[in-house]
Amino acid sequence: MRAPLSWLREYVDLPAGETGRDVQAKLIAAGLEVERVEHLGADLTGPLAVGKVLTIEELEGFRKPIRFCTVDVGTANGTGEPQEIVCGARNFAVGDKVVVALPGAVLPGDFAIAERKTYGKVSRGMICSGDELGMGDDGTHGIIVLPPEAEVGSDAIELLELRDDVLDIAVTPDRGYCLSMRGIAREAATAYGLPLRDPALLDVPAPNSYGYPVSVADPAGCDRFTARTVTGLDPEARSPIWLQRRLQKAGMRPVSLTVDVTNYVMLELGQPLHAYDRSRVAGTIGVRRAEAGEKLTTLDGTKRVLDAEDLVITDDNGPIGLAGVMGGATTEIAGAAEGGSAEVVIEAAHFGAVAIARTARRHKLSSEASKRFERGVDPQATSAAAQRTVDLLVLLAGGTPEAGVTEFAAPGAPRSIPLRADHPDKVAGVEYGRETVVRRLQEVGCDVYGQDELIVTVPSWRPDLTDPNDLAEEVIRLEGYENLPSTLPKPPAGRGLTARQRLHRRVGRALAGAGYVEAPSYPFIGDWALDHLGLEADDPRRLTVRLLNPLSEAEPALRTTLLPGLFAALRRNDSRGEHDLALFETGLVFRPTGEELPATRLPVDRRPTDEEIAGLDAALPHQPRRAAVVLAGARERTGWWGQGRPAGWADAVEAGRAVAREAGVELIVRQDQTAPFHPGRCAALLAVIDGEEVLVGSAGELHPRVIKAFGLPERTCAMEIELDRLERAGGGAVEAPHVSSFPVATQDVALVVDGSVPAGDVEAALRAGAGELLESLRLFDVFTGEQLGEGKKSLAYALRFRADDRTLTADEASAARDAAVAVAVERTGAVLRGA
């Protein structure tokens, strides 16, 4: 809503020195969103004068029509002589009054006016159009032609009100009354503590039985309808300058006097109106729901097929308007070219907000009227708005109001809300006191009765006030949000992060320390991504939770794996020239079990019970937290320090081990085949939970088909692991390793096994046989060759032995090594190499 400051002063006696910025600050403090203040005419300087065209000479021999004019500007030019001006516009004639920018003037856009020779003549000024003065288009697309009564030589800047401050207010859905000068003036009056001259306080004649006939068939959709008739309008009458300028400043284009008056009253009072050409209305005006398939051509020239839920205005021939949205073309006010409309019927009605909002969205037709009805219009303002329109048409167009006044009003009563006088105090944490609460509510427009228990009757223009908290908000905002004390919450002592939260943070730090960069993604997924992963039809990861209102139709479900989001981040970075990448993410996945119960709507007037909260939890899918990584390019770059190496499946496995170590878990790694990984380069990550090996994740190189489908670099590797299962496997706080002060004894052993034997099985056997003296075990070489025999491989391990209480002898270290080898031989069929 654009509110000119000059118009606002008509209803509130603001201090003389108050600028638009000052009023903006006051309204913002009162809770309105004043986005900006536009300073009209700030870059405009005179002299700008009213002139009368004396002569027009048509200049020939040029590509476009050019006219050489003499214009009487009175004494504005300092000489009193006619001003000679070259002009290309053709919408004015001899005797017309126009706006003349004299030499020395500067127009918007830093356009300086000076004498200059053009088209063989000397032009001493410029005859101005609305666009050139920053007024916007007035509908003529040409020179401004002033009314005959404009005084020659007078200041056109003052006449056209070219200098003004305009407040641009973003009106929120709960403040529909501020889509009017009346509503904004009420807020300004309250903010300054000044009285309001309410433009809706008019003498309105009582309804009678001989007004224009109206029939309302749907009182629920239209609870109030006022009709007035004005005859004898002058079809040649034009909107006066002050009316046109107020419409232009408010962002509307002048059209014709009757239409301009209805728009003006809508901006002034907030009540949308519509004027019908009486000669084009057949019989009784009605309000009803449309019949499915009915057709209506609206004022924008569009032929619309109506829905059975649409509320329409009708006459005896059918629909003549889309109620609360836009009128119909068949009863449109005739323009000047068509002879104008001498008799009009004025409609001022109140329609249901929901019905109008649905109709506007159904037909993709948002109008100034629908915008107001959607947010709530004062139902008591229809009579005043109709009377204001009648008064202006009588004043400006010489019309005569008919005595008949039609008014339909459905039964209704003002809404009252019980409110404890100290309720705003409890909400804000500030002691306002009863007097302040009552005074502020009365400033809003409420009637307040009672002492400690107040009965508050809300005004008709505030449909958003429905409960005690709404009233408390009004008191708090008018007292000033900036006056609320800032009190930091005091958490109870001894409470910090939970063990689960600490684990998640440690995992993030560990992966970041290993060179991974966190890349969070949206928790949404589409079936196309599951297809690209190569999942089987019965894979549980295909069972997803579907969203009713997805952000994107391509991703309408909640994710069951973190990998697609990481793949998208990897592809995006790779396409921008970053080829050596290591990304990670920790987050929830959503795995429905099919046993979820229907969700229940929780109450808002009290705290839900434990049973209600438990019922809501039972409706949620299983949401385990996971960590995932994705790698591509070089894991170690080549440089002066030596040769680098590419990222491989082993790095993905090591990332899983690093995550598990933060939970105090030693992973068991076994060869596996699962989507989306390469069947020969995939590892299953297992942990022992309650004495059983449980799958906690997978790692490896991605399948080539998956890489191609997602557009990833070749040999991309990934890992995904479930943190909740690791937490269960960890069994509590991670214990720091004991550091012995005695020296270590190192023993190397090389074992020959079948090529199908996993290195993890050999490692597990060595650990089992080495006993408590084994400190660490590391595979440092894998060898295959003819000397080993076909289908054989050699695995070389470094075993580190250490005791806490003594220095181990060579015999003790050798005995521990031999015990480890013996178990490996027994379990895996290994042969000690070189034996």
PDB file of C-alpha atoms in Angstrom, residues 464-639:
ATOM      1  CA  ASP A 464      -7.805 -10.767  12.953  1.00  0.00           C
ATOM      2  CA  LEU A 465      -8.543 -10.211  16.667  1.00  0.00           C
ATOM      3  CA  THR A 466     -10.037 -13.516  17.776  1.00  0.00           C
ATOM      4  CA  ASP A 467      -8.528 -14.480  21.151  1.00  0.00           C
ATOM      5  CA  PRO A 468      -6.834 -12.968  24.243  1.00  0.00           C
ATOM      6  CA  ASN A 469      -3.337 -13.362  22.819  1.00  0.00           C
ATOM      7  CA  ASP A 470      -4.284 -11.206  19.835  1.00  0.00           C
ATOM      8  CA  LEU A 471      -5.387  -8.469  22.225  1.00  0.00           C
ATOM      9  CA  ALA A 472      -2.199  -8.857  24.246  1.00  0.00           C
ATOM     10  CA  GLU A 473      -0.178  -8.436  21.062  1.00  0.00           C
ATOM     11  CA  GLU A 474      -1.961  -5.147  20.317  1.00  0.00           C
ATOM     12  CA  VAL A 475      -1.098  -3.803  23.761  1.00  0.00           C
ATOM     13  CA  ILE A 476       2.524  -4.909  23.497  1.00  0.00           C
ATOM     14  CA  ARG A 477       3.132  -3.493  20.013  1.00  0.00           C
ATOM     15  CA  LEU A 478       1.584  -0.121  20.857  1.00  0.00           C
ATOM     16  CA  GLU A 479       3.623   0.089  24.037  1.00  0.00           C
ATOM     17  CA  GLY A 480       6.683  -0.662  21.911  1.00  0.00           C
ATOM     18  CA  TYR A 481       8.493  -3.913  21.253  1.00  0.00           C
ATOM     19  CA  GLU A 482      11.716  -1.993  21.843  1.00  0.00           C
ATOM     20  CA  ASN A 483      10.633  -1.447  25.453  1.00  0.00           C
ATOM     21  CA  LEU A 484      10.485  -5.160  26.234  1.00  0.00           C
ATOM     22  CA  PRO A 485      13.404  -6.115  28.504  1.00  0.00           C
ATOM     23  CA  SER A 486      16.032  -8.490  27.155  1.00  0.00           C
ATOM     24  CA  THR A 487      16.440 -11.373  29.581  1.00  0.00           C
ATOM     25  CA  LEU A 488      18.887 -14.150  28.800  1.00  0.00           C
ATOM     26  CA  PRO A 489      17.594 -17.623  29.644  1.00  0.00           C
ATOM     27  CA  LYS A 490      19.323 -19.370  32.521  1.00  0.00           C
ATOM     28  CA  PRO A 491      19.788 -23.071  31.747  1.00  0.00           C
ATOM     29  CA  PRO A 492      19.909 -25.421  34.724  1.00  0.00           C
ATOM     30  CA  ALA A 493      23.412 -26.325  35.814  1.00  0.00           C
ATOM     31  CA  GLY A 494      24.943 -29.645  34.868  1.00  0.00           C
ATOM     32  CA  ARG A 495      23.242 -30.074  31.506  1.00  0.00           C
ATOM     33  CA  GLY A 496      25.277 -30.094  28.340  1.00  0.00           C
ATOM     34  CA  LEU A 497      25.350 -32.105  25.170  1.00  0.00           C
ATOM     35  CA  THR A 498      24.050 -35.638  25.304  1.00  0.00           C
ATOM     36  CA  ALA A 499      26.366 -38.555  24.559  1.00  0.00           C
ATOM     37  CA  ARG A 500      24.721 -38.876  21.145  1.00  0.00           C
ATOM     38  CA  GLN A 501      25.303 -35.205  20.344  1.00  0.00           C
ATOM     39  CA  ARG A 502      28.935 -35.425  21.415  1.00  0.00           C
ATOM     40  CA  LEU A 503      29.440 -38.445  19.157  1.00  0.00           C
ATOM     41  CA  HIS A 504      27.975 -36.621  16.170  1.00  0.00           C
ATOM     42  CA  ARG A 505      30.274 -33.675  16.763  1.00  0.00           C
ATOM     43  CA  ARG A 506      33.322 -35.891  17.157  1.00  0.00           C
ATOM     44  CA  VAL A 507      32.502 -37.623  13.889  1.00  0.00           C
ATOM     45  CA  GLY A 508      32.303 -34.290  12.082  1.00  0.00           C
ATOM     46  CA  ARG A 509      35.610 -33.141  13.537  1.00  0.00           C
ATOM     47  CA  ALA A 510      37.301 -36.449  12.705  1.00  0.00           C
ATOM     48  CA  LEU A 511      36.224 -36.344   9.053  1.00  0.00           C
ATOM     49  CA  ALA A 512      37.185 -32.678   8.758  1.00  0.00           C
ATOM     50  CA  GLY A 513      40.564 -33.503  10.256  1.00  0.00           C
ATOM     51  CA  ALA A 514      40.990 -36.264   7.676  1.00  0.00           C
ATOM     52  CA  GLY A 515      40.604 -33.718   4.872  1.00  0.00           C
ATOM     53  CA  TYR A 516      36.888 -33.973   4.127  1.00  0.00           C
ATOM     54  CA  VAL A 517      34.709 -30.884   3.577  1.00  0.00           C
ATOM     55  CA  GLU A 518      31.156 -30.865   4.926  1.00  0.00           C
ATOM     56  CA  ALA A 519      28.493 -30.437   2.213  1.00  0.00           C
ATOM     57  CA  PRO A 520      24.957 -30.446   3.695  1.00  0.00           C
ATOM     58  CA  SER A 521      22.124 -31.091   1.250  1.00  0.00           C
ATOM     59  CA  TYR A 522      18.310 -31.014   1.237  1.00  0.00           C
ATOM     60  CA  PRO A 523      16.703 -34.156   2.710  1.00  0.00           C
ATOM     61  CA  PHE A 524      14.635 -34.865  -0.410  1.00  0.00           C
ATOM     62  CA  ILE A 525      14.919 -37.531  -3.082  1.00  0.00           C
ATOM     63  CA  GLY A 526      13.161 -38.668  -6.234  1.00  0.00           C
ATOM     64  CA  ASP A 527      12.534 -42.080  -7.740  1.00  0.00           C
ATOM     65  CA  TRP A 528      14.977 -41.212 -10.526  1.00  0.00           C
ATOM     66  CA  ALA A 529      17.816 -41.063  -7.963  1.00  0.00           C
ATOM     67  CA  LEU A 530      16.908 -44.499  -6.582  1.00  0.00           C
ATOM     68  CA  ASP A 531      16.905 -45.827 -10.151  1.00  0.00           C
ATOM     69  CA  HIS A 532      20.316 -44.283 -10.800  1.00  0.00           C
ATOM     70  CA  LEU A 533      21.645 -46.033  -7.667  1.00  0.00           C
ATOM     71  CA  GLY A 534      20.746 -49.348  -9.249  1.00  0.00           C
ATOM     72  CA  LEU A 535      18.538 -50.482  -6.347  1.00  0.00           C
ATOM     73  CA  GLU A 536      16.465 -53.618  -6.767  1.00  0.00           C
ATOM     74  CA  ALA A 537      12.689 -53.332  -6.757  1.00  0.00           C
ATOM     75  CA  ASP A 538      12.455 -54.871  -3.259  1.00  0.00           C
ATOM     76  CA  ASP A 539      15.324 -52.848  -1.787  1.00  0.00           C
ATOM     77  CA  PRO A 540      14.061 -51.262   1.493  1.00  0.00           C
ATOM     78  CA  ARG A 541      15.660 -47.982   0.432  1.00  0.00           C
ATOM     79  CA  ARG A 542      12.910 -47.654  -2.194  1.00  0.00           C
ATOM     80  CA  LEU A 543      10.242 -47.411   0.508  1.00  0.00           C
ATOM     81  CA  THR A 544       9.984 -43.646   1.022  1.00  0.00           C
ATOM     82  CA  VAL A 545       7.871 -41.085   2.848  1.00  0.00           C
ATOM     83  CA  ARG A 546       6.012 -38.962   0.268  1.00  0.00           C
ATOM     84  CA  LEU A 547       5.447 -35.247   0.832  1.00  0.00           C
ATOM     85  CA  LEU A 548       2.066 -33.611   0.229  1.00  0.00           C
ATOM     86  CA  ASN A 549       3.651 -30.277  -0.759  1.00  0.00           C
ATOM     87  CA  PRO A 550       7.167 -30.985  -2.096  1.00  0.00           C
ATOM     88  CA  LEU A 551       9.465 -28.097  -2.965  1.00  0.00           C
ATOM     89  CA  SER A 552      10.183 -29.842  -6.251  1.00  0.00           C
ATOM     90  CA  GLU A 553       8.125 -32.378  -8.151  1.00  0.00           C
ATOM     91  CA  ALA A 554      11.409 -34.055  -9.117  1.00  0.00           C
ATOM     92  CA  GLU A 555      12.127 -34.818  -5.427  1.00  0.00           C
ATOM     93  CA  PRO A 556       8.778 -35.525  -3.761  1.00  0.00           C
ATOM     94  CA  ALA A 557      10.012 -37.862  -1.004  1.00  0.00           C
ATOM     95  CA  LEU A 558      12.263 -37.838   2.054  1.00  0.00           C
ATOM     96  CA  ARG A 559      15.661 -39.412   1.512  1.00  0.00           C
ATOM     97  CA  THR A 560      16.527 -42.947   2.552  1.00  0.00           C
ATOM     98  CA  THR A 561      20.257 -42.487   1.868  1.00  0.00           C
ATOM     99  CA  LEU A 562      22.679 -39.562   2.034  1.00  0.00           C
ATOM    100  CA  LEU A 563      24.567 -40.466  -1.139  1.00  0.00           C
ATOM    101  CA  PRO A 564      22.495 -38.719  -3.883  1.00  0.00           C
ATOM    102  CA  GLY A 565      22.864 -35.357  -2.149  1.00  0.00           C
ATOM    103  CA  LEU A 566      26.640 -35.805  -1.907  1.00  0.00           C
ATOM    104  CA  PHE A 567      26.777 -36.937  -5.547  1.00  0.00           C
ATOM    105  CA  ALA A 568      25.043 -33.700  -6.590  1.00  0.00           C
ATOM    106  CA  ALA A 569      27.528 -31.607  -4.589  1.00  0.00           C
ATOM    107  CA  LEU A 570      30.470 -33.545  -6.044  1.00  0.00           C
ATOM    108  CA  ARG A 571      29.183 -33.158  -9.609  1.00  0.00           C
ATOM    109  CA  ARG A 572      28.567 -29.423  -9.128  1.00  0.00           C
ATOM    110  CA  ASN A 573      32.062 -28.788  -7.781  1.00  0.00           C
ATOM    111  CA  ASP A 574      33.712 -30.984 -10.395  1.00  0.00           C
ATOM    112  CA  SER A 575      31.939 -29.065 -13.171  1.00  0.00           C
ATOM    113  CA  ARG A 576      33.394 -25.849 -11.759  1.00  0.00           C
ATOM    114  CA  GLY A 577      36.981 -27.050 -12.011  1.00  0.00           C
ATOM    115  CA  GLU A 578      37.494 -28.610  -8.567  1.00  0.00           C
ATOM    116  CA  HIS A 579      38.526 -32.157  -9.437  1.00  0.00           C
ATOM    117  CA  ASP A 580      40.235 -33.365  -6.232  1.00  0.00           C
ATOM    118  CA  LEU A 581      37.299 -33.677  -3.871  1.00  0.00           C
ATOM    119  CA  ALA A 582      36.516 -35.275  -0.522  1.00  0.00           C
ATOM    120  CA  LEU A 583      33.067 -34.377   0.842  1.00  0.00           C
ATOM    121  CA  PHE A 584      31.055 -35.581   3.812  1.00  0.00           C
ATOM    122  CA  GLU A 585      27.643 -35.131   5.361  1.00  0.00           C
ATOM    123  CA  THR A 586      25.980 -36.245   8.573  1.00  0.00           C
ATOM    124  CA  GLY A 587      22.196 -36.208   8.753  1.00  0.00           C
ATOM    125  CA  LEU A 588      18.955 -38.093   9.145  1.00  0.00           C
ATOM    126  CA  VAL A 589      17.485 -40.542   6.693  1.00  0.00           C
ATOM    127  CA  PHE A 590      13.836 -41.576   6.790  1.00  0.00           C
ATOM    128  CA  ARG A 591      12.986 -45.266   6.736  1.00  0.00           C
ATOM    129  CA  PRO A 592       9.248 -46.021   7.082  1.00  0.00           C
ATOM    130  CA  THR A 593       8.372 -49.408   8.527  1.00  0.00           C
ATOM    131  CA  GLY A 594       4.743 -49.526   7.419  1.00  0.00           C
ATOM    132  CA  GLU A 595       3.649 -49.708  11.058  1.00  0.00           C
ATOM    133  CA  GLU A 596       3.304 -45.943  11.552  1.00  0.00           C
ATOM    134  CA  LEU A 597      -0.022 -44.775  13.019  1.00  0.00           C
ATOM    135  CA  PRO A 598      -2.055 -41.894  11.560  1.00  0.00           C
ATOM    136  CA  ALA A 599      -0.922 -38.557  12.992  1.00  0.00           C
ATOM    137  CA  THR A 600      -3.305 -36.715  15.301  1.00  0.00           C
ATOM    138  CA  ARG A 601      -3.706 -32.936  15.436  1.00  0.00           C
ATOM    139  CA  LEU A 602      -2.287 -31.622  18.696  1.00  0.00           C
ATOM    140  CA  PRO A 603      -4.163 -28.967  20.714  1.00  0.00           C
ATOM    141  CA  VAL A 604      -2.858 -25.399  20.738  1.00  0.00           C
ATOM    142  CA  ASP A 605      -4.676 -24.134  23.827  1.00  0.00           C
ATOM    143  CA  ARG A 606      -2.717 -26.307  26.256  1.00  0.00           C
ATOM    144  CA  ARG A 607       0.386 -28.446  26.536  1.00  0.00           C
ATOM    145  CA  PRO A 608      -0.120 -31.830  24.846  1.00  0.00           C
ATOM    146  CA  THR A 609      -0.260 -34.785  27.198  1.00  0.00           C
ATOM    147  CA  ASP A 610       2.498 -37.393  27.251  1.00  0.00           C
ATOM    148  CA  GLU A 611       0.121 -39.807  25.544  1.00  0.00           C
ATOM    149  CA  GLU A 612      -0.577 -37.329  22.729  1.00  0.00           C
ATOM    150  CA  ILE A 613       3.132 -36.700  22.200  1.00  0.00           C
ATOM    151  CA  ALA A 614       3.779 -40.451  22.202  1.00  0.00           C
ATOM    152  CA  GLY A 615       1.025 -40.892  19.616  1.00  0.00           C
ATOM    153  CA  LEU A 616       2.652 -38.260  17.423  1.00  0.00           C
ATOM    154  CA  ASP A 617       6.023 -39.994  17.744  1.00  0.00           C
ATOM    155  CA  ALA A 618       4.391 -43.264  16.734  1.00  0.00           C
ATOM    156  CA  ALA A 619       3.276 -41.653  13.476  1.00  0.00           C
ATOM    157  CA  LEU A 620       6.840 -40.766  12.504  1.00  0.00           C
ATOM    158  CA  PRO A 621       9.048 -43.031  10.398  1.00  0.00           C
ATOM    159  CA  HIS A 622      12.321 -44.423  11.726  1.00  0.00           C
ATOM    160  CA  GLN A 623      14.934 -41.666  11.414  1.00  0.00           C
ATOM    161  CA  PRO A 624      18.466 -43.020  11.917  1.00  0.00           C
ATOM    162  CA  ARG A 625      21.376 -40.586  11.714  1.00  0.00           C
ATOM    163  CA  ARG A 626      24.103 -41.444   9.241  1.00  0.00           C
ATOM    164  CA  ALA A 627      27.467 -40.223   8.032  1.00  0.00           C
ATOM    165  CA  ALA A 628      28.574 -40.500   4.418  1.00  0.00           C
ATOM    166  CA  VAL A 629      31.603 -39.505   2.365  1.00  0.00           C
ATOM    167  CA  VAL A 630      32.356 -39.300  -1.343  1.00  0.00           C
ATOM    168  CA  LEU A 631      35.818 -39.012  -2.926  1.00  0.00           C
ATOM    169  CA  ALA A 632      37.139 -38.321  -6.415  1.00  0.00           C
ATOM    170  CA  GLY A 633      40.403 -37.232  -8.001  1.00  0.00           C
ATOM    171  CA  ALA A 634      43.663 -37.226  -6.050  1.00  0.00           C
ATOM    172  CA  ARG A 635      43.654 -38.168  -2.399  1.00  0.00           C
ATOM    173  CA  GLU A 636      47.275 -37.028  -2.125  1.00  0.00           C
ATOM    174  CA  ARG A 637      48.512 -34.486  -4.663  1.00  0.00           C
ATOM    175  CA  THR A 638      51.811 -34.683  -6.473  1.00  0.00           C
ATOM    176  CA  GLY A 639      54.333 -32.020  -5.494  1.00  0.00           C
TER     177      GLY A 639
END
